[in-house]
GROMACS .gro file of C-alpha atoms in nm:
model
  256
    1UNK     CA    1   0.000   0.000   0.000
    2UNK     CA    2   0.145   0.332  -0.098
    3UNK     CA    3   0.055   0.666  -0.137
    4UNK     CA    4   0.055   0.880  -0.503
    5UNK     CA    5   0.017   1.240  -0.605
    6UNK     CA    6  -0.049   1.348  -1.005
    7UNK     CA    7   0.277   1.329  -1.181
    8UNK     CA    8   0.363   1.683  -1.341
    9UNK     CA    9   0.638   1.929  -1.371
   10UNK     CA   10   0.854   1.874  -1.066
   11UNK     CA   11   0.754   2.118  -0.755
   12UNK     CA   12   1.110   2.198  -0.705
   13UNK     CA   13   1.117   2.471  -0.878
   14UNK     CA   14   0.755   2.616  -0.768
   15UNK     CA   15   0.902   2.587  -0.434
   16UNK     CA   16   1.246   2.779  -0.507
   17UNK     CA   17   1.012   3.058  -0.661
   18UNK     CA   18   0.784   3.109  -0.362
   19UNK     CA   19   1.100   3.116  -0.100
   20UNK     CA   20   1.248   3.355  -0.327
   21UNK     CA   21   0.983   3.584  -0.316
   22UNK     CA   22   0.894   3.574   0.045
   23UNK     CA   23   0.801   3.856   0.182
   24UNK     CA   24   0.759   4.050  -0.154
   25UNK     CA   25   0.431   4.231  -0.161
   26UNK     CA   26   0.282   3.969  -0.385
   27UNK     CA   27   0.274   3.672  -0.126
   28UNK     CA   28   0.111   3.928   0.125
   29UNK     CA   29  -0.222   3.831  -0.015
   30UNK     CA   30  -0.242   3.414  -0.038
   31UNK     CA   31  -0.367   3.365  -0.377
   32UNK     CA   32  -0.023   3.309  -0.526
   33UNK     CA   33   0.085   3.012  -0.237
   34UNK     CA   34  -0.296   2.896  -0.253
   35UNK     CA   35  -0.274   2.846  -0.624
   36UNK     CA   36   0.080   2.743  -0.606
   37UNK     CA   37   0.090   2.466  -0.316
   38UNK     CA   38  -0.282   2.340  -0.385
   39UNK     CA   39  -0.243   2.012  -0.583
   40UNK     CA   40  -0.397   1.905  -0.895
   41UNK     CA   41  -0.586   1.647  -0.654
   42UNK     CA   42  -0.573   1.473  -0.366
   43UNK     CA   43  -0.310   1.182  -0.351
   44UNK     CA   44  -0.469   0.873  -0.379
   45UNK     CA   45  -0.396   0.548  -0.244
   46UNK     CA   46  -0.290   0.254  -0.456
   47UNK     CA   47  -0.110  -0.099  -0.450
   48UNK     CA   48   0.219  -0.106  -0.634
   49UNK     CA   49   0.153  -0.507  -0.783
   50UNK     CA   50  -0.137  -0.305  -0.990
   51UNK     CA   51  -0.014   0.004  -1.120
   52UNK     CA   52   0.264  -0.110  -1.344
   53UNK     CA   53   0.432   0.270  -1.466
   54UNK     CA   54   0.664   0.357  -1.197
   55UNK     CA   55   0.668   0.726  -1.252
   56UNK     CA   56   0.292   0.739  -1.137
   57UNK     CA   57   0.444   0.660  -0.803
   58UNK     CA   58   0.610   0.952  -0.751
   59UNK     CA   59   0.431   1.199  -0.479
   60UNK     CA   60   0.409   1.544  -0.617
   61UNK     CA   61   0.348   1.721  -0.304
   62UNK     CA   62   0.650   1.583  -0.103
   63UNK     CA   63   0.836   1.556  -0.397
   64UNK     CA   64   0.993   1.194  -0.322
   65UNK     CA   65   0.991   0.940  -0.567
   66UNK     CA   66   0.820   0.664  -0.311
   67UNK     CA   67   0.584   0.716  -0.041
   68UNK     CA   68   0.357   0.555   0.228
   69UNK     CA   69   0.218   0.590   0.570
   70UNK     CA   70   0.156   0.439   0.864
   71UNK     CA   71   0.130   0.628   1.171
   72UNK     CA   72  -0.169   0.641   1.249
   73UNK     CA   73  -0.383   0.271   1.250
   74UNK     CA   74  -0.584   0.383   1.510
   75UNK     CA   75  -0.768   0.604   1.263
   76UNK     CA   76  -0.695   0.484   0.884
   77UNK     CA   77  -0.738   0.163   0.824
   78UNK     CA   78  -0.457   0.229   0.496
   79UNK     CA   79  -0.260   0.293   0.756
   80UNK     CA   80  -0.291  -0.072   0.945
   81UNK     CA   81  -0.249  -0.259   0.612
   82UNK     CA   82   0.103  -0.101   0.568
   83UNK     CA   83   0.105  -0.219   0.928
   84UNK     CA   84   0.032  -0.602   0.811
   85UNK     CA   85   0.229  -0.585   0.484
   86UNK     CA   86   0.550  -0.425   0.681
   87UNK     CA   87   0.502  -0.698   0.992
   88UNK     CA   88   0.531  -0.992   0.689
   89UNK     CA   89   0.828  -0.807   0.497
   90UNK     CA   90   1.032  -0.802   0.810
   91UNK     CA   91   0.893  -1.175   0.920
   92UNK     CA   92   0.747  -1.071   1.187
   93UNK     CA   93   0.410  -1.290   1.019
   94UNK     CA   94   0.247  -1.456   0.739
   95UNK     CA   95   0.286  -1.307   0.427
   96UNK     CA   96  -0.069  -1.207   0.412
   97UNK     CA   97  -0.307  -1.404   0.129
   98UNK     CA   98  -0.445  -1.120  -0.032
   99UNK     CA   99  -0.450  -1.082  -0.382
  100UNK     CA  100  -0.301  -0.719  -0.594
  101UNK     CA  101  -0.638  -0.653  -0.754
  102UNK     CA  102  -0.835  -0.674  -0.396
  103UNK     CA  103  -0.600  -0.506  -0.204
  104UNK     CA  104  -0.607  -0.209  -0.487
  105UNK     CA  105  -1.023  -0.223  -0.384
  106UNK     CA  106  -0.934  -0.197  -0.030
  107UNK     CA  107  -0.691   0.115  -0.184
  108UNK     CA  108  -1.033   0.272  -0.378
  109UNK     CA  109  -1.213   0.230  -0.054
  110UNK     CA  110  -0.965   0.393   0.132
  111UNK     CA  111  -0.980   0.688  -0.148
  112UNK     CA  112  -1.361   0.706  -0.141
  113UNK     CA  113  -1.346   0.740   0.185
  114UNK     CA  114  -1.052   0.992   0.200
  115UNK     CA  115  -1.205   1.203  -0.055
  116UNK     CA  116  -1.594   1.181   0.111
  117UNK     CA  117  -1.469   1.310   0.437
  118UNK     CA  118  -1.250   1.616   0.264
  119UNK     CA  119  -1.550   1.686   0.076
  120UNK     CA  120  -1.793   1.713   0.451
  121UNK     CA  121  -1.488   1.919   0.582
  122UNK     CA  122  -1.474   2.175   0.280
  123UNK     CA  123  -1.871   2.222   0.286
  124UNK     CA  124  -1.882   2.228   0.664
  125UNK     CA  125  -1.629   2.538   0.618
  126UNK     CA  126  -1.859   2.694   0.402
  127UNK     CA  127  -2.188   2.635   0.606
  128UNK     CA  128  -1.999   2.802   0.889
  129UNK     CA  129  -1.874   3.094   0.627
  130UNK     CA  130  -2.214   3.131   0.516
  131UNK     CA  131  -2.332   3.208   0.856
  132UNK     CA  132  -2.077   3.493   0.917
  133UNK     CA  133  -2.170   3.649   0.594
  134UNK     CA  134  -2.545   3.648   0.737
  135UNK     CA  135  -2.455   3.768   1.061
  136UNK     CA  136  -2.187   4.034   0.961
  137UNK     CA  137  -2.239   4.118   0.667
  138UNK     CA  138  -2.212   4.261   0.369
  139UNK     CA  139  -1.842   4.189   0.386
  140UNK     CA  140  -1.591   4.367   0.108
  141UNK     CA  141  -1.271   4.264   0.027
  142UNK     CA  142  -1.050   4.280  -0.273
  143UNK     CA  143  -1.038   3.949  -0.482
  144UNK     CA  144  -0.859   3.813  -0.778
  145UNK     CA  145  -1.013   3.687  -1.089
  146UNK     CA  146  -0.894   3.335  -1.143
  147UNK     CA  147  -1.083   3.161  -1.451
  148UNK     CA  148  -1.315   3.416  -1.714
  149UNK     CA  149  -1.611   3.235  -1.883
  150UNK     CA  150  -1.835   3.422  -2.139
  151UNK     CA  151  -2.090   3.530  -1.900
  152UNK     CA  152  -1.913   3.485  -1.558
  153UNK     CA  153  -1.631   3.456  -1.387
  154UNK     CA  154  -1.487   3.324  -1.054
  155UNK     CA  155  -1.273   3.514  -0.796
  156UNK     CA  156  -1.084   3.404  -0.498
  157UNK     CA  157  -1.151   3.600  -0.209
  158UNK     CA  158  -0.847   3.750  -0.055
  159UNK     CA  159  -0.926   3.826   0.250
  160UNK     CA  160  -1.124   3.517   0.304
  161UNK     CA  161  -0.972   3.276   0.112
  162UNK     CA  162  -1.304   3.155  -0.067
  163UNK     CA  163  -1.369   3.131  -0.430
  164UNK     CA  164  -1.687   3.243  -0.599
  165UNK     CA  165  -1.847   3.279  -0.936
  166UNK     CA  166  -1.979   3.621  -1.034
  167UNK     CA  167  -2.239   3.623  -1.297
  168UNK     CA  168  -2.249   3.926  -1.571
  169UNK     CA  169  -2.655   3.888  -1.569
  170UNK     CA  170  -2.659   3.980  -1.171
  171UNK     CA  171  -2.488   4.296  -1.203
  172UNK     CA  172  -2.584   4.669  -1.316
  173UNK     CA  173  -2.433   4.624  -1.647
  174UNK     CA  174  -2.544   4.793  -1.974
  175UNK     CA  175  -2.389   4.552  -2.142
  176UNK     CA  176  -2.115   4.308  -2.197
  177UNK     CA  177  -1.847   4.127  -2.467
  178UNK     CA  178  -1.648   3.817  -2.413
  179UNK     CA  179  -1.356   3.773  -2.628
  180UNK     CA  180  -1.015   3.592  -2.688
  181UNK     CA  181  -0.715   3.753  -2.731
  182UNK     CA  182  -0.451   3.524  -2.823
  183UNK     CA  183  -0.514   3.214  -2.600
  184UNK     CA  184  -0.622   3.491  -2.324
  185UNK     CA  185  -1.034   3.503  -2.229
  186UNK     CA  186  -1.112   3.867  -2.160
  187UNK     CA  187  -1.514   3.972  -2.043
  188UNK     CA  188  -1.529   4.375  -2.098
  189UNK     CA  189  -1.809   4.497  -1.884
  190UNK     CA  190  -1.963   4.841  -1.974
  191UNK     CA  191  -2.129   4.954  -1.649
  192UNK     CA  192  -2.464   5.129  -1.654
  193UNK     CA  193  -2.365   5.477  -1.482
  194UNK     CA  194  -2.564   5.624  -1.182
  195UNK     CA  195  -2.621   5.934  -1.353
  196UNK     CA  196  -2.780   5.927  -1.743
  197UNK     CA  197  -2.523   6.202  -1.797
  198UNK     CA  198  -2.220   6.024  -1.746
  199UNK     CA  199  -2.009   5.786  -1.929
  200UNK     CA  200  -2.098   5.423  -1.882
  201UNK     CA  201  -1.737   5.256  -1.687
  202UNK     CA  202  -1.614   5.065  -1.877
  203UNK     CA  203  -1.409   4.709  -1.705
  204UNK     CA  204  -1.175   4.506  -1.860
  205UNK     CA  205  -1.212   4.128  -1.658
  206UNK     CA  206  -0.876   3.902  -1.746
  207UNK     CA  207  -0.735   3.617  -1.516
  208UNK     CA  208  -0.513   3.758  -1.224
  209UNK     CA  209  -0.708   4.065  -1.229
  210UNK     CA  210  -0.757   4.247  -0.904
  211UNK     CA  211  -1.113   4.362  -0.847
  212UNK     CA  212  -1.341   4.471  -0.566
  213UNK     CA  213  -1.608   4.228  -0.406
  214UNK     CA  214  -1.922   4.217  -0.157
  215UNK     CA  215  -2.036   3.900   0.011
  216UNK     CA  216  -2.400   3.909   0.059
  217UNK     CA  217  -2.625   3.696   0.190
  218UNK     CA  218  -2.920   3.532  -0.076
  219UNK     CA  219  -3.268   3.500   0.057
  220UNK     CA  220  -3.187   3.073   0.075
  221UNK     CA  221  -3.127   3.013   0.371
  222UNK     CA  222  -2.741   3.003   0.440
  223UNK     CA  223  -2.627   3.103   0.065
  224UNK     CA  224  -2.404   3.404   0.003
  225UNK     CA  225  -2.312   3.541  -0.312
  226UNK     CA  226  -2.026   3.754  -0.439
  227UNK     CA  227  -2.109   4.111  -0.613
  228UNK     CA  228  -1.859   4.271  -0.789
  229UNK     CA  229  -1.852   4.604  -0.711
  230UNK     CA  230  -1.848   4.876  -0.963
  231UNK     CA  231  -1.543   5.063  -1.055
  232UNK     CA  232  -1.517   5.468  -0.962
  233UNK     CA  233  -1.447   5.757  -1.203
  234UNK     CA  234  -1.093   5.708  -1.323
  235UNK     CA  235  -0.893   5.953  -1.124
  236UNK     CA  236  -1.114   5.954  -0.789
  237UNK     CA  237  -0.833   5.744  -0.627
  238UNK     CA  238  -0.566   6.004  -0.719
  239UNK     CA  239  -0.803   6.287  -0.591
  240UNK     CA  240  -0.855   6.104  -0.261
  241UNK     CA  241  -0.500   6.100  -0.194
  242UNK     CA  242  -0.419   6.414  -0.309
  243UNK     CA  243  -0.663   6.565  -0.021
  244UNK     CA  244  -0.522   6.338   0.227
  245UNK     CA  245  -0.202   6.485   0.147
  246UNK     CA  246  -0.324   6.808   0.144
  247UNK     CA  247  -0.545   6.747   0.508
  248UNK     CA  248  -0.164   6.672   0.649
  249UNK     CA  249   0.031   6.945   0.525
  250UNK     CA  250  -0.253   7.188   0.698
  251UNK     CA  251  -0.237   7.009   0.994
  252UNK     CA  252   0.143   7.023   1.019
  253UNK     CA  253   0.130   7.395   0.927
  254UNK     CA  254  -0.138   7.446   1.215
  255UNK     CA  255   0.097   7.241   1.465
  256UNK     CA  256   0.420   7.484   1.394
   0.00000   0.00000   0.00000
């Protein structure tokens, strides 16, 4: 019994890169180690007499070559057939009479049941999430686009580390365009404007874009769904800090 990840590019090198960019601005926000260190999927569980191409061995998380484990058969039972299979290698007993093929359905067991109780733990997070956003909310935050379809697209959550899917239809748009430029999806929002006078703002939506977010709560009970918010008049920011600027030079003057 033995333990595999997805065989891809070696994680060497994705590891060098985030340790040399530690405490760069970047890695301040955890989308880039959150869509760095998350695996392809889960590593599964497997016996080596089946699988017959040695380079699906390898675990890509750990980066080893092999792996297994065993220490804890109190609470996987994977863990207490290494436990029988390691007690016959070193003769401490029987070599046990189990077949490849059903130990590799003890292995998919093991899996289903691996992957069952990730699954209860990731929507148990959310329940709980869900309730905050009902009790505290609306919450803001700044999020990063992560995948652009032609009428949505989903955003990971800075702040709170949860991923969402904004639809185009939900929000105060006048209208909107998906295109591909190169191999590159782009949605370009053109955002109906408060007052008939103005300009409708327009958004450009790529992957890795930053934007700005509310979490709301949905009439269903415990559902919460992410509003991107709309954009200001180009410049505003610049203005703001200007008068902050200003604000502190008066106030120094005052003080002398």
């Amino acid at each position: 019994m033995a333990q595999r990840g997805p065989h891809a590019s070696p994680p060497a090198a994705c590891a060098s890169s985030l340790w040399a960019a530690r405490g760069q601005a970047l890695l301040s926000a955890p989308c880039p180690a959150h869509t760095e260190t998350r695996p392809p999927q889960m590593a599964l569980y497997f016996c080596s007499g089946v699988l017959q191409d040695q380079a699906q061995f390898r675990h890509y998380a750990l980066n080893v070559p092999l792996y297994t484990h065993f220490t804890s058969p109190i609470r996987r039972f994977a863990d207490v057939l290494v436990h029988r299979l390691l007690a016959a290698a070193l003769g401490y007993r029987e070599q046990p009479e189990v077949e490849p093929h059903a130990l590799q359905k003890q292995a998919d067991h093991c899996n289903d049941r691996r992957m069952a109780s990730k699954r209860v733990q990731e929507l148990s997070a959310s329940l709980f999430f869900a309730v905050l956003v009902r009790e505290s909310g609306p919450l803001e935050s700044e999020a990063m686009v992560m995948g652009v379809l032609n009428q949505a697209f989903d955003v990971l959550v800075l702040r709170y580390g949860v991923q969402k899917r904004i639809y185009c239809n939900a929000l105060a748009l006048r209208s909107y365009h998906f295109q591909k430029v190169g191999k590159k999806p782009e949605l370009t929002l053109l955002w109906e404007p408060e007052d008939p006078e103005q300009e409708p703002a327009r958004q450009v939506i790529t992957v890795f874009s930053l934007v700005e977010v509310v979490l709301q709560a949905e009439a269903a009970v415990l559902k919460y769904s992410a509003i991107l918010k709309q954009p200001g008049p180009e410049g505003s920011l610049a203005l703001e800090v200007e008068d902050e600027e200003q604000e502190q030079e008066s106030h120094g003057a005052l003080e002398d």
